[in-house]
Coordinates of N, CA and C in Angstrom, one line a residue:
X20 N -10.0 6.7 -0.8 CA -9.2 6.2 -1.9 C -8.7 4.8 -1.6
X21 N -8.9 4.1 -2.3 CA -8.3 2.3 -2.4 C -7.0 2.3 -2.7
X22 N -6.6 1.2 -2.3 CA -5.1 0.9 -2.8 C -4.8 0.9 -4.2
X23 N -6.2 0.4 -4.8 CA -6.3 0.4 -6.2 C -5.9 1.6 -7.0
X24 N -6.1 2.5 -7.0 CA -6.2 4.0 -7.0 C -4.9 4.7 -6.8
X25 N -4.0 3.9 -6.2 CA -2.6 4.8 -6.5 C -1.9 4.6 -7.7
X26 N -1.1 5.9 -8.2 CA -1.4 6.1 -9.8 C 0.4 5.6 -9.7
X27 N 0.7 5.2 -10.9 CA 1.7 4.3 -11.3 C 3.1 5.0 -11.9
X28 N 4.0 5.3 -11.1 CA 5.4 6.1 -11.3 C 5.1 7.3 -10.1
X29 N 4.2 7.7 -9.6 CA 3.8 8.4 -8.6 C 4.4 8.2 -7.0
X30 N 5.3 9.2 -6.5 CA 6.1 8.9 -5.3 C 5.3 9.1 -4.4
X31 N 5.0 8.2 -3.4 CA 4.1 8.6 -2.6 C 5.1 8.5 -0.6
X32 N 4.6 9.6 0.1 CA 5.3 9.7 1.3 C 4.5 8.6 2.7
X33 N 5.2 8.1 3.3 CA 3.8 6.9 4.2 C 3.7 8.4 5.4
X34 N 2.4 8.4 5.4 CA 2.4 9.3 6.8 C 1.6 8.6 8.0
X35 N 1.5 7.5 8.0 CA 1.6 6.6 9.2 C 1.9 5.3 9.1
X36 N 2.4 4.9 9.7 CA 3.1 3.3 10.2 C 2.1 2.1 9.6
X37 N 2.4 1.0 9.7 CA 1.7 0.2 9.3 C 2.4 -1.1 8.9
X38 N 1.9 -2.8 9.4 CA 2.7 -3.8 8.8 C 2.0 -4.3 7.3
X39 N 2.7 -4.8 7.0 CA 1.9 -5.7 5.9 C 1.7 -7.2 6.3
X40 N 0.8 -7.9 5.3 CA 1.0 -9.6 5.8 C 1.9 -10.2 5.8
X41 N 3.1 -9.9 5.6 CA 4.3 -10.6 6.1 C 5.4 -10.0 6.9
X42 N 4.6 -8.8 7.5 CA 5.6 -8.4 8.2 C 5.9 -7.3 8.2
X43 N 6.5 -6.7 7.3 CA 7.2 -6.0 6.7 C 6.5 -4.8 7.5
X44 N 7.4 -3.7 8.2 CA 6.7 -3.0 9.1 C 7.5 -1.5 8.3
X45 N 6.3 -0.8 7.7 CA 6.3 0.8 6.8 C 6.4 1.6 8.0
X46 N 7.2 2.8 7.7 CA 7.1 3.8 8.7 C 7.3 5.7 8.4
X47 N 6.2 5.8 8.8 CA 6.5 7.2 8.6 C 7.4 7.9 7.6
X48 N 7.5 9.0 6.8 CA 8.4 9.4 6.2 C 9.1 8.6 5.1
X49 N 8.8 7.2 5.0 CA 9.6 6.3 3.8 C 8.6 6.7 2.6
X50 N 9.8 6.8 1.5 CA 9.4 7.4 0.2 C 9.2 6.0 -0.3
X51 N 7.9 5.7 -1.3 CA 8.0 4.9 -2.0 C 7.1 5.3 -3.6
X52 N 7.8 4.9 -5.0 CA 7.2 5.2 -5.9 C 6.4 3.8 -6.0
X53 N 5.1 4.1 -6.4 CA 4.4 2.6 -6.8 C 4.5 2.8 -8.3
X54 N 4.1 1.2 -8.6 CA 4.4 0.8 -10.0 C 3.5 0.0 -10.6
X55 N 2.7 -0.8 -9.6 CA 1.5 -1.9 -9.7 C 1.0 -2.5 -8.6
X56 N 0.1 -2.9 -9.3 CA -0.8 -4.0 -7.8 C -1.0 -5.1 -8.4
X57 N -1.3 -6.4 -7.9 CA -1.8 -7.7 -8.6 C -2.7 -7.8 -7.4
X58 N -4.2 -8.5 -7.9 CA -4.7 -9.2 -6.6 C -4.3 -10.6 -6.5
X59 N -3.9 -11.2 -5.7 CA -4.0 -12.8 -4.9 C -4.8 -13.2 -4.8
X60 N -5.9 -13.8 -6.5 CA -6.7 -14.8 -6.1 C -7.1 -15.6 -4.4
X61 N -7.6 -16.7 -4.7 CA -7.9 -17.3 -3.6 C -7.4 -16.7 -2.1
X62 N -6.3 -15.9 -2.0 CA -6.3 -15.5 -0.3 C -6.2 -14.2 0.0
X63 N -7.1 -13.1 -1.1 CA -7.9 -12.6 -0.6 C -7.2 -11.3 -0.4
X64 N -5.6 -11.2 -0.6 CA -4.8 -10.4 -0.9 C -4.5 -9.1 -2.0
X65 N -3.6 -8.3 -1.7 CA -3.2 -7.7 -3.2 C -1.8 -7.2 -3.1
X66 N -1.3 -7.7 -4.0 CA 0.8 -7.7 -4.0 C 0.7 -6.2 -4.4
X67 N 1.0 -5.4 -3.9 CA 1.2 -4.1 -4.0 C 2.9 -3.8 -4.7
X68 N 3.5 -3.4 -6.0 CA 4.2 -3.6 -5.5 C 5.1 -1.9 -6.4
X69 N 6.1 -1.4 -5.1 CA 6.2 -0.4 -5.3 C 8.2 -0.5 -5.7
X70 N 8.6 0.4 -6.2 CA 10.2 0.5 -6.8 C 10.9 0.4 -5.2
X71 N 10.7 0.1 -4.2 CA 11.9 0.1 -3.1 C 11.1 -0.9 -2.4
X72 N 10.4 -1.3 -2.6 CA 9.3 -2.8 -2.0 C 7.7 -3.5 -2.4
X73 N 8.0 -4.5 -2.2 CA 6.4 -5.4 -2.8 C 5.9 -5.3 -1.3
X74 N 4.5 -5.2 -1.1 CA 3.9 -5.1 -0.2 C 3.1 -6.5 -0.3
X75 N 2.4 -7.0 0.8 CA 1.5 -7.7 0.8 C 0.0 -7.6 2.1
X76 N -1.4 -6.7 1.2 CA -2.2 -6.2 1.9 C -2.9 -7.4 1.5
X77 N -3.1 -7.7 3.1 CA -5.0 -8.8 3.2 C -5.8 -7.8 3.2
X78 N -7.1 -7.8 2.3 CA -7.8 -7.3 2.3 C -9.3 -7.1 3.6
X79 N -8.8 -8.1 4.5 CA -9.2 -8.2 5.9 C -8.0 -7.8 7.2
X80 N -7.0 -8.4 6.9 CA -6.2 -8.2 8.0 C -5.9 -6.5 7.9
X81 N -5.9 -6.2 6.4 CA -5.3 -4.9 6.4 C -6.3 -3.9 5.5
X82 N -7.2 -3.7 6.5 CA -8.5 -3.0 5.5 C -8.5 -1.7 6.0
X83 N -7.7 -1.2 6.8 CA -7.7 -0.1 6.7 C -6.7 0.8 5.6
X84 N -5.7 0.0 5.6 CA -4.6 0.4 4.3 C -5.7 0.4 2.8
X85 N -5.8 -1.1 2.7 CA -6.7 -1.4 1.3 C -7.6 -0.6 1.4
X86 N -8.9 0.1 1.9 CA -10.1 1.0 1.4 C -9.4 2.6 1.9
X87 N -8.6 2.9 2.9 CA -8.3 4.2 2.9 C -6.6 4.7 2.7
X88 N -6.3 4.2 1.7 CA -5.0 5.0 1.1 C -4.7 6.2 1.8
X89 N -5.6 6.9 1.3 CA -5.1 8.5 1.7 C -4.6 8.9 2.7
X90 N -4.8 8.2 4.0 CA -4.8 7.7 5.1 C -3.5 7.3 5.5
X91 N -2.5 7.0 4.6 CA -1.0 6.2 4.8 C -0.5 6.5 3.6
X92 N -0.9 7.1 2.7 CA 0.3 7.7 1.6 C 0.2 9.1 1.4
X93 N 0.4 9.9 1.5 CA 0.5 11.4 0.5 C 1.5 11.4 -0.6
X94 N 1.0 12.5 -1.6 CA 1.7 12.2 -2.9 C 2.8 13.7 -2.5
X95 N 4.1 13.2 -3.2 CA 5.5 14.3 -2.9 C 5.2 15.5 -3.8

């Protein structure tokens, strides 16, 4: 499942750790409902962005987030 793919008002639980491109370091156990995604033209990115935080996945730096979701979210 893609990042694309997570469904919108949907609480999802992180079940493993993970930074984003700016840092922002997810951990275990943090509830987050997502609400949208935008891609980032030119750098290749996609603003993730969920009701308790905007994420920012490189689609290289962070391809394991971006192509296997299922992998770092379960649904509550």
């Amino acid at each position: 499942m893609r990042i694309t793919d997570l469904e919108a008002g949907v609480a999802y639980v992180v079940r493993q750790s993970f930074r984003d491109d700016a840092g922002t370091l997810v951990l275990p156990g943090d509830r987050m409902t997502f609400e949208r995604y935008r891609a980032v033209p030119v750098t290749g990115a996609f603003e993730v962005t969920f009701r308790e935080e905007t994420l920012v996945l490189h689609e290289d730096r962070q391809s394991d987030v971006c192509e296997h979701a299922e992998w770092f979210f379960d649904w509550t």
